[in-house]
mmCIF file of C-alpha atoms and ligand atoms in Angstrom:
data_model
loop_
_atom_site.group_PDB
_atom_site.id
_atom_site.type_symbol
_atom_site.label_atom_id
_atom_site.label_comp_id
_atom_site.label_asym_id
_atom_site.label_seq_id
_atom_site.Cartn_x
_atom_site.Cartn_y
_atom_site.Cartn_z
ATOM 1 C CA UNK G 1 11.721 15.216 20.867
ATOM 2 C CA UNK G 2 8.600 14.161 18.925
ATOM 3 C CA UNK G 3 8.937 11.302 17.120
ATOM 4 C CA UNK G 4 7.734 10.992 13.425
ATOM 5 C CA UNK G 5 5.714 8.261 11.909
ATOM 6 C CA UNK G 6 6.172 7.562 8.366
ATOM 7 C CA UNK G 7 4.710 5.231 5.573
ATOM 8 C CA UNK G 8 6.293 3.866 2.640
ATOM 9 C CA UNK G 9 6.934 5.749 -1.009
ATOM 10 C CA UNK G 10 4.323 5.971 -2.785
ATOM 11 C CA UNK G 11 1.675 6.891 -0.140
ATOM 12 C CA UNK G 12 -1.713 4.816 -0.066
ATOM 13 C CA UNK G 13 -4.572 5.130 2.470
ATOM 14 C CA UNK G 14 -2.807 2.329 4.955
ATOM 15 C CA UNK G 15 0.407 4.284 5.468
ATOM 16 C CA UNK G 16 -1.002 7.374 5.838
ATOM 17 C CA UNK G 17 -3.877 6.101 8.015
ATOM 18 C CA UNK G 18 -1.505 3.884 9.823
ATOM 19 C CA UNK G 19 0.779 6.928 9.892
ATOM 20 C CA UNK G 20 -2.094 8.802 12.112
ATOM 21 C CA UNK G 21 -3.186 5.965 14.579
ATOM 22 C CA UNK G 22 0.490 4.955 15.414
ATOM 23 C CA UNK G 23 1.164 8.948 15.941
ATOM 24 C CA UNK G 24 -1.620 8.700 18.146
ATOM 25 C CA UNK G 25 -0.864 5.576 20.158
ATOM 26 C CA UNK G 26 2.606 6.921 20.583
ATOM 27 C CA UNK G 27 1.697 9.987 22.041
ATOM 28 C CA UNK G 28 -1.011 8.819 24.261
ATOM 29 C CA UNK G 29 1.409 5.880 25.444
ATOM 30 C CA UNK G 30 4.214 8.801 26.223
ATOM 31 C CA UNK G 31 5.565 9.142 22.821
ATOM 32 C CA UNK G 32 5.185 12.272 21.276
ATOM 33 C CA UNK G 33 4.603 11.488 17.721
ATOM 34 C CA UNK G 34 3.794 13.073 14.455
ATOM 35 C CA UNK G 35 2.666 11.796 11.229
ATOM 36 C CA UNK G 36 4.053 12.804 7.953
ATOM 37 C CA UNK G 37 4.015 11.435 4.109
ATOM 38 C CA UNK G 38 6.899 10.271 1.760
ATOM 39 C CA UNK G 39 5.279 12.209 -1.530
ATOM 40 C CA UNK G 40 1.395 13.125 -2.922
ATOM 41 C CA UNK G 41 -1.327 11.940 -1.375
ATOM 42 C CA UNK G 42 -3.562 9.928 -3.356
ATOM 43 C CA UNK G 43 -7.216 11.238 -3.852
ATOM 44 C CA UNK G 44 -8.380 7.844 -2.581
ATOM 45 C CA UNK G 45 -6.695 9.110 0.776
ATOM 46 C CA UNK G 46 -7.579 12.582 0.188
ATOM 47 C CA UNK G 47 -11.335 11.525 0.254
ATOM 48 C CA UNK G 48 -10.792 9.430 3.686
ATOM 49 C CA UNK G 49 -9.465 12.309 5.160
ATOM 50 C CA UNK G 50 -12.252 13.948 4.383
ATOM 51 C CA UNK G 51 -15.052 12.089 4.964
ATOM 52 C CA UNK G 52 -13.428 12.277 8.675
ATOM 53 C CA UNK G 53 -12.312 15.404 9.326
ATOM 54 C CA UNK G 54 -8.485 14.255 9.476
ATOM 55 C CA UNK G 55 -5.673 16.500 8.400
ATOM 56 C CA UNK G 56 -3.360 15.352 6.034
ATOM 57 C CA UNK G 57 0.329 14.698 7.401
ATOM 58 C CA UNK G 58 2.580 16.806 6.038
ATOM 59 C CA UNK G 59 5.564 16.235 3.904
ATOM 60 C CA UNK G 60 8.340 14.402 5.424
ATOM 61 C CA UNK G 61 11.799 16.268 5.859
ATOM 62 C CA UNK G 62 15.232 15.144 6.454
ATOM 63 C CA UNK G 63 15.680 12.436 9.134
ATOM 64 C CA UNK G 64 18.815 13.274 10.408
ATOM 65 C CA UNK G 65 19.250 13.286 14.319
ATOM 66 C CA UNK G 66 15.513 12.425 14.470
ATOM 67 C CA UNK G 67 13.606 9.771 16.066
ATOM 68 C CA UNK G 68 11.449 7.449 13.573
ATOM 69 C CA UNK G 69 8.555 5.464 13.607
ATOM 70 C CA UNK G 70 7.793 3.390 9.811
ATOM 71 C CA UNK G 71 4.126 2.153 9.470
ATOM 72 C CA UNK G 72 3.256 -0.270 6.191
ATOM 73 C CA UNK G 73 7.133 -1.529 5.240
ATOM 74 C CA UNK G 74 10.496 -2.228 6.521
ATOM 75 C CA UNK G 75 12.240 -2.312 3.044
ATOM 76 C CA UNK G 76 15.269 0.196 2.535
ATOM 77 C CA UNK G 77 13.388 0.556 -1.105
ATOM 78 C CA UNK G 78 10.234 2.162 0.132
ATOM 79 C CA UNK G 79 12.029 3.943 3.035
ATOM 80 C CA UNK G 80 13.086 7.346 3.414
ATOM 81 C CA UNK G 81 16.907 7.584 1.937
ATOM 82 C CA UNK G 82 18.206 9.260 5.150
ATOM 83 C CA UNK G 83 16.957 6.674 7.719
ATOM 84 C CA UNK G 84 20.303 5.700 8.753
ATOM 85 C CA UNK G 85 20.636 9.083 9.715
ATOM 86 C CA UNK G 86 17.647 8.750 12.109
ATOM 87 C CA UNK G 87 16.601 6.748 15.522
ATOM 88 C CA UNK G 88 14.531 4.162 14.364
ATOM 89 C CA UNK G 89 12.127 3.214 17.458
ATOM 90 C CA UNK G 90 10.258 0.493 15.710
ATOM 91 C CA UNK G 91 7.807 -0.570 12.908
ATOM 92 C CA UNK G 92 4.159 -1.519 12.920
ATOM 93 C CA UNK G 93 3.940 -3.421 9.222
ATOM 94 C CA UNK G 94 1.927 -6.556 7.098
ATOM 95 C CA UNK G 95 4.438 -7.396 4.558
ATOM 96 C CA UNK G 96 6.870 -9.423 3.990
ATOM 97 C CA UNK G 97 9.773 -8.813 6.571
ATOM 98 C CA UNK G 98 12.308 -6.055 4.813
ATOM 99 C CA UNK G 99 15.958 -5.328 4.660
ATOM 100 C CA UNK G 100 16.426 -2.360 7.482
ATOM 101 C CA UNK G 101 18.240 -3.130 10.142
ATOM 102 C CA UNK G 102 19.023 -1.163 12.976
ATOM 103 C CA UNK G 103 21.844 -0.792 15.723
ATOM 104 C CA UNK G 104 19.633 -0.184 18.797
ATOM 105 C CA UNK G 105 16.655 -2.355 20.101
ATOM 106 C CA UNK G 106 13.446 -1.630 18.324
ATOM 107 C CA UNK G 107 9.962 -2.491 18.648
ATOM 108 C CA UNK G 108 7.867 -4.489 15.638
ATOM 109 C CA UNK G 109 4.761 -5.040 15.805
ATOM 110 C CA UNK G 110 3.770 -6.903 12.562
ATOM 111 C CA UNK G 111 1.062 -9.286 11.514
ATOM 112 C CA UNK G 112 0.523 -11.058 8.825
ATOM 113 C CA UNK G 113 -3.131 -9.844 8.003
ATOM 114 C CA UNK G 114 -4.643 -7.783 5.429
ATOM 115 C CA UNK G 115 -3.924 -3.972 6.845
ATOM 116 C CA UNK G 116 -1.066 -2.235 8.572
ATOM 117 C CA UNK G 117 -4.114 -0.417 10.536
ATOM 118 C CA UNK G 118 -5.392 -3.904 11.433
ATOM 119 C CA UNK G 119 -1.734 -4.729 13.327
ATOM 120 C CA UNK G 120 -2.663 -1.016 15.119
ATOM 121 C CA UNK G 121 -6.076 -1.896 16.172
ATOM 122 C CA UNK G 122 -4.324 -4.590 17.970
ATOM 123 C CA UNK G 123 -2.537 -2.542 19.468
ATOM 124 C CA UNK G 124 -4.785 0.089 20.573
ATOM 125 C CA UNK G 125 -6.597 -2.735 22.377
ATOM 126 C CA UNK G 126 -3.627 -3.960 24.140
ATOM 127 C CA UNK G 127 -2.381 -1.081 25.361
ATOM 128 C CA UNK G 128 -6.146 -0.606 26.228
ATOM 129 C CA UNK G 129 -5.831 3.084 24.453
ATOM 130 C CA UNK G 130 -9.398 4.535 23.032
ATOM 131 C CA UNK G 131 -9.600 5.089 19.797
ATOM 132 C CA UNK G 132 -11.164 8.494 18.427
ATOM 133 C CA UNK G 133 -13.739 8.022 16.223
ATOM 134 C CA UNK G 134 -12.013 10.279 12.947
ATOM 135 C CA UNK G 135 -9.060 8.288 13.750
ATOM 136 C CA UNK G 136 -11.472 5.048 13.713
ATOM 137 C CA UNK G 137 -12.746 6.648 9.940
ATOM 138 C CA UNK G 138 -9.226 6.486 8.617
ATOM 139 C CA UNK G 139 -8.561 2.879 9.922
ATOM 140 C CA UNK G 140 -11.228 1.675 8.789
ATOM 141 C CA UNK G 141 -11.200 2.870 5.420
ATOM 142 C CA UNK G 142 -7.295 1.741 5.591
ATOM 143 C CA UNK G 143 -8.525 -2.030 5.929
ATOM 144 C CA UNK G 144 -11.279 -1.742 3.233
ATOM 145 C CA UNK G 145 -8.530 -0.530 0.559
ATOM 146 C CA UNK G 146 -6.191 -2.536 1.591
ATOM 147 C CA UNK G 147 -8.556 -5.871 1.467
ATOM 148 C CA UNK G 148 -10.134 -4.728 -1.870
ATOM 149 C CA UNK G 149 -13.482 -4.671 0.208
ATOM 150 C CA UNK G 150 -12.320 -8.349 1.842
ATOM 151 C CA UNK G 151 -12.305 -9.571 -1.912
ATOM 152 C CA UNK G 152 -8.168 -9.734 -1.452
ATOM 153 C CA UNK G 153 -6.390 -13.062 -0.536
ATOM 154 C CA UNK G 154 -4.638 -10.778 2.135
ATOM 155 C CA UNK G 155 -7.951 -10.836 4.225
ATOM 156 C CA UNK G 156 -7.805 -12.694 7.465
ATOM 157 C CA UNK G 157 -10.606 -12.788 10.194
ATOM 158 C CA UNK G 158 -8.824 -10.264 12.359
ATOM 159 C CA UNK G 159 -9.128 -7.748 9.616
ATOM 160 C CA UNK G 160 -13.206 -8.393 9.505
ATOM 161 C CA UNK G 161 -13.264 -8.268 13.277
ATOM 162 C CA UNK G 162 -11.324 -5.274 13.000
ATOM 163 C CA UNK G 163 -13.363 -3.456 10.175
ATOM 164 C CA UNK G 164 -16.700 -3.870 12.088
ATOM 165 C CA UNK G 165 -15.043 -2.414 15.374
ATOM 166 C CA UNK G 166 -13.836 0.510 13.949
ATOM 167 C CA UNK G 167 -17.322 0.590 12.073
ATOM 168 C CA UNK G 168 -19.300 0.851 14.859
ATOM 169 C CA UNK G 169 -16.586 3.654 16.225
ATOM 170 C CA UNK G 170 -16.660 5.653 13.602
ATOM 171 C CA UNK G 171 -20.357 5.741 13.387
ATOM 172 C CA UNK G 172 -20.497 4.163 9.815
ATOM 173 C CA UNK G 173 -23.603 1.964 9.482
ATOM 174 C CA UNK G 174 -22.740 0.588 5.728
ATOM 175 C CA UNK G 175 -18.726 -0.232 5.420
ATOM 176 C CA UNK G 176 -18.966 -1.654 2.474
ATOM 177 C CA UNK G 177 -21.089 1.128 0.823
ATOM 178 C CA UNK G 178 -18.444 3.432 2.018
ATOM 179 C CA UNK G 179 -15.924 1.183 0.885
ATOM 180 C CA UNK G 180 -17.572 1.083 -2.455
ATOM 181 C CA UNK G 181 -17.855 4.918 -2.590
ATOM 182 C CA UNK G 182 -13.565 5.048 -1.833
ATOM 183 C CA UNK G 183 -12.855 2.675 -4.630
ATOM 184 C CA UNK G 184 -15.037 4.695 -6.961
ATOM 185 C CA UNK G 185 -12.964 7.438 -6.634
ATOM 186 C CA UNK G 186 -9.803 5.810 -6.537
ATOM 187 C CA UNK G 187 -11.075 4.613 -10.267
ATOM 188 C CA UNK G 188 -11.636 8.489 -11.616
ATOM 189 C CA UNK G 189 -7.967 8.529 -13.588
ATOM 190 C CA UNK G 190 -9.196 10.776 -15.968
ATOM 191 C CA UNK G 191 -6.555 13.542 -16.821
ATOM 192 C CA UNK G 192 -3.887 11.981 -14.915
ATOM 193 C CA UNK G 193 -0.885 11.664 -16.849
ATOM 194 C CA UNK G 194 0.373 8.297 -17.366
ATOM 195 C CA UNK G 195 3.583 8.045 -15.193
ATOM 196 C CA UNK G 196 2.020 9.725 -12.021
ATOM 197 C CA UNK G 197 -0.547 6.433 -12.933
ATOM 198 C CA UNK G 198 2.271 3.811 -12.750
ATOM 199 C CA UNK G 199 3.590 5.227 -9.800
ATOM 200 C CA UNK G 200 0.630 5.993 -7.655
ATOM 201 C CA UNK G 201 0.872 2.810 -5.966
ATOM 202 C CA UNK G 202 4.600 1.029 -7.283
ATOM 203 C CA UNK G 203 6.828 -0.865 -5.919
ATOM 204 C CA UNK G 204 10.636 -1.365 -6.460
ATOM 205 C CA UNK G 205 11.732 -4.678 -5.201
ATOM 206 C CA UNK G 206 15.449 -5.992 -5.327
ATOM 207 C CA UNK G 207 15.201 -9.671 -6.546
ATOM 208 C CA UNK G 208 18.563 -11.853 -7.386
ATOM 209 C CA UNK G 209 20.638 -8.262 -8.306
ATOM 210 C CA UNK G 210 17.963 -7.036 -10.154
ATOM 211 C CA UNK G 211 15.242 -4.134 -10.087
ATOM 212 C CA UNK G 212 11.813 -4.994 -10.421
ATOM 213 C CA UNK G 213 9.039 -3.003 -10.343
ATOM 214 C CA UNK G 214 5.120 -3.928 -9.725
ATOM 215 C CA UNK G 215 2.680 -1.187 -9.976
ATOM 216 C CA UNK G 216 -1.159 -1.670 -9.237
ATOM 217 C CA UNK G 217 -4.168 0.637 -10.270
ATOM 218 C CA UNK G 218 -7.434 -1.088 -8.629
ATOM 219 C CA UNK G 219 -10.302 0.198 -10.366
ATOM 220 C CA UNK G 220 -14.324 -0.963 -10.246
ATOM 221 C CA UNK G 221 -14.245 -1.238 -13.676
ATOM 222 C CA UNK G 222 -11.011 -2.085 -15.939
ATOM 223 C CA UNK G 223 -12.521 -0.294 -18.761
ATOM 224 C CA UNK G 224 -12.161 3.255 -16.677
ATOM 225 C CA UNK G 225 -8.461 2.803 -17.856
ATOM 226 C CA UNK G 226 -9.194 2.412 -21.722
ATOM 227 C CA UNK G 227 -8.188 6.359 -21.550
ATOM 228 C CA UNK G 228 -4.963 5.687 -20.029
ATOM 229 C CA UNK G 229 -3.634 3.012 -21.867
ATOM 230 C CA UNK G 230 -1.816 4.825 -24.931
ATOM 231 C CA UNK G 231 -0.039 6.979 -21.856
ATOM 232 C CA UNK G 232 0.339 3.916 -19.639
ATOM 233 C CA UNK G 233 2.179 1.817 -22.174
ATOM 234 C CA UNK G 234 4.553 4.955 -22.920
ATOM 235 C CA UNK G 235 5.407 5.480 -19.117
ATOM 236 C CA UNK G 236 6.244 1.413 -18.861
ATOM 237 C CA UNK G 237 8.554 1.612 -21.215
ATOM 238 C CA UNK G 238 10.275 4.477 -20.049
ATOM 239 C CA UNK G 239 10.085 2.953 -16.456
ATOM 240 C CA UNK G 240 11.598 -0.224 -18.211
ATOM 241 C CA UNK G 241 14.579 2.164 -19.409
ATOM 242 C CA UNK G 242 15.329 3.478 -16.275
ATOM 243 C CA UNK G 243 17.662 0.367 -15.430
ATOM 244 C CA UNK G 244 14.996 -2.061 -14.413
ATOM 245 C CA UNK G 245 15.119 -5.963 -15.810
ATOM 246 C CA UNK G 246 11.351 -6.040 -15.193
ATOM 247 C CA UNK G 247 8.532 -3.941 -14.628
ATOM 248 C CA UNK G 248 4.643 -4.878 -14.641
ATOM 249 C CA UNK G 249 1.547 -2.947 -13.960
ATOM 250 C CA UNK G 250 -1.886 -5.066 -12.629
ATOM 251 C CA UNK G 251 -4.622 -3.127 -13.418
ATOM 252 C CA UNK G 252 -7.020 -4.906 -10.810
ATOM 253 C CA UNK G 253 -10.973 -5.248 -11.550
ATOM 254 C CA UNK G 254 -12.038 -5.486 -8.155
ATOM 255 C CA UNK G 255 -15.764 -6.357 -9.173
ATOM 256 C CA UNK G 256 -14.431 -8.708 -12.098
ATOM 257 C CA UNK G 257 -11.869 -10.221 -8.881
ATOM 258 C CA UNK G 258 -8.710 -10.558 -11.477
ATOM 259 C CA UNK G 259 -5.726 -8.404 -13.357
ATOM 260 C CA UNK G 260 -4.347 -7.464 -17.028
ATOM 261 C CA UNK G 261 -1.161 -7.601 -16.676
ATOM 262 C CA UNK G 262 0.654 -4.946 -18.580
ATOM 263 C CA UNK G 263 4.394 -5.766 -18.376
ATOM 264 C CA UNK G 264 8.476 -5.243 -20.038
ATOM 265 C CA UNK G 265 10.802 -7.772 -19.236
ATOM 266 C CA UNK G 266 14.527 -8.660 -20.279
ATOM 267 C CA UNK G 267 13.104 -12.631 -19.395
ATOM 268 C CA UNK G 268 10.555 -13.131 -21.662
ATOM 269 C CA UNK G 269 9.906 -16.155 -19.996
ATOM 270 C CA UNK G 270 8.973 -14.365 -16.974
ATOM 271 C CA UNK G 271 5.256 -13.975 -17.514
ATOM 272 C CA UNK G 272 4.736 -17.813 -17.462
ATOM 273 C CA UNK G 273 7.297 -19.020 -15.193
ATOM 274 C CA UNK G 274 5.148 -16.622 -12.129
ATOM 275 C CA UNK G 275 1.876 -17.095 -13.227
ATOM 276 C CA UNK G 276 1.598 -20.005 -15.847
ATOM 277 C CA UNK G 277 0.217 -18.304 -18.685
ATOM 278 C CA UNK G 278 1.785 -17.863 -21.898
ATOM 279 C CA UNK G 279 1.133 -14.302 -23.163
ATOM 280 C CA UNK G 280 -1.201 -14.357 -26.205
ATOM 281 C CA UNK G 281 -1.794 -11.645 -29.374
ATOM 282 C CA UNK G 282 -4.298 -10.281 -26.931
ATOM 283 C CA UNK G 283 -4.666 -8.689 -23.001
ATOM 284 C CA UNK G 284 -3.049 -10.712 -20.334
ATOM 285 C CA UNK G 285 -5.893 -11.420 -18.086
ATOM 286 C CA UNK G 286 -5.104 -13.049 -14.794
ATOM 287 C CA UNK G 287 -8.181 -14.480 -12.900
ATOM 288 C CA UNK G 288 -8.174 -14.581 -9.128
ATOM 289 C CA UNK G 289 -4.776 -12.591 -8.985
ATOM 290 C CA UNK G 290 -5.945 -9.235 -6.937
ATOM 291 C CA UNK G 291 -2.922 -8.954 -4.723
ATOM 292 C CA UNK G 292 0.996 -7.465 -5.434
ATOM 293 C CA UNK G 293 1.404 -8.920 -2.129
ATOM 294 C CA UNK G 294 0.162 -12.303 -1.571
ATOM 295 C CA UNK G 295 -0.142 -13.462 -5.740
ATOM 296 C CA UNK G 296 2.695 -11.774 -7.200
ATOM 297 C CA UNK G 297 5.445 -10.680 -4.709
ATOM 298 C CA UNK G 298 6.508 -14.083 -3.810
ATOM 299 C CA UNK G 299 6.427 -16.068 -7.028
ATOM 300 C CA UNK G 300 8.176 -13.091 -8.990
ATOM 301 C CA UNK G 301 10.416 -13.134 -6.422
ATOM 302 C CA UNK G 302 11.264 -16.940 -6.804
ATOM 303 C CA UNK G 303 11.090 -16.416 -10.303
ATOM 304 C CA UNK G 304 14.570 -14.715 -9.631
ATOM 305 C CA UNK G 305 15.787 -17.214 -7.523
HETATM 306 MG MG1 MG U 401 0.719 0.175 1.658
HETATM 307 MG MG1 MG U 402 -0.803 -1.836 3.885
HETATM 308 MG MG1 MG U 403 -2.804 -1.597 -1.935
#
């Protein structure tokens, strides 16, 4: 039975890309395994997949019976709803360690560096498995989004060793230039309505009995999103009404290395107790903060403590 390897909700370039190089491994290491996607591919990802050549995973189907692979989580939030249903065979992951549990031995390989794809390089060099050089593309790209271009706080030496590996791989001379190139058309959010924004790359997290949410829109230039705001503001609060205490959007300047913070709360406390600020008449700008992961994650989270 071929296995299927699966990223969190939400897709970004790292679960997808991890997604491919752990369907890879797999199958050269006796696993048959196939990658597939939780919902829409995001045109950051669409444009890595085709500046290699890769095909897009398909959409992911129901789980029962099946055998299961997760890349870039191991939270019940961002899985798949029917995982219980499934085999799960292990994890490959760079966050914060989740709430799955399962009732047969697993493997996990997880890391704490800047990229799932990072933890998969590893890996691939362990195991002593070549990587092809699309597949190399994809990974690399994986780490540069992921790492903000190394600007992000999540960026550990073993992501830079990884990135210039895979460079060299791949056949790209200029990563950053390439990396540049990705994050200038993850930035293009003209047309898009404003909920698909807020949910392109959101996370649900369950802190003390409560929903939170944290989206993030990284962008080479905050004032790309001057557009979007009306819309934005409309899907927060709508998000806010779904039944969630808190919900916050960082809309990163990755060239500016900081955040506005767009946020609802029922605490309105909140703001200051995670990041020390009081909120003002005007934007909430947050120097330095560039990660969901490493600056917000755990202090919201002890916020609710
Ligand atoms: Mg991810
Ligand atoms: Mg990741
Ligand atoms: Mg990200």
């Amino acid at each position: 039975m071929t296995a299927i390897v699966v990223g969190h909700k939400n897709p970004d370039t790292d679960s997808v890309a991890a997604a491919i190089a752990a369907a890879d491994l797999m199958s050269k290491r006796g696993v048959p395994a196939r990658p597939y996607v939780q919902g829409k591919i995001p045109p950051e990802t669409v444009f890595v997949l085709e500046t290699f050549a890769v095909t897009a995973p398909e959409l992911l189907g129901p789980l029962a019976g099946q055998k299961v692979i997760l890349v870039d989580h191991s939270d019940r939030n961002q899985a798949p709803a029917d995982l219980d249903q499934a085999e799960l065979l292990g994890i490959f992951d760079h966050h914060k360690l989740g709430d799955i549990t399962t009732s047969s031995p697993l493997f996990f390989h997880a890391l704490p560096v800047g990229c799932s794809c990072t933890v998969i390089k590893q890996c691939y060099d362990f195991h002593g498995v070549a990587i092809p050089r699309n597949i190399a593309g994809v990974m690399l790209c994986a780490i540069l989004s992921d790492t903000l271009i190394f600007k992000s706080p999540t960026t550990t030496d073993d992501d830079k060793k990884a990135v210039k590996e895979l460079a060299a791989l791949a056949g790209v001379e200029d990563y950053a230039a390439l990396g540049m190139k990705m994050f200038v058309v993850k930035s293009d959010v003209s047309g898009v309505p404003g909920r698909e924004l807020l949910f392109r790359d959101y996370k649900d997290f369950e802190m003390g009995g409560n929903k939170v949410g944290v989206g993030q829109l990284e962008v080479v230039d905050i004032k790309l999103l001057d557009e979007a705001r009306p819309e934005l503001h409309i899907a927060l609060q709508e998000a806010k009404a779904e039944g969630r205490h808190t919900i916050m959007l960082l809309l990163t300047d990755i060239m500016l290395e900081g955040s506005e913070l767009l946020y609802l709360t029922d605490d309105p406390a909140l703001p200051e107790k995670v990041f020390g600020v009081k909120p003002g008449a005007g934007p909430l700008w947050l120097p330095g903060i560039m990660s969901r992961k490493k600056d917000v994650v755990p202090k919201l989270g002890a916020a609710f403590k």
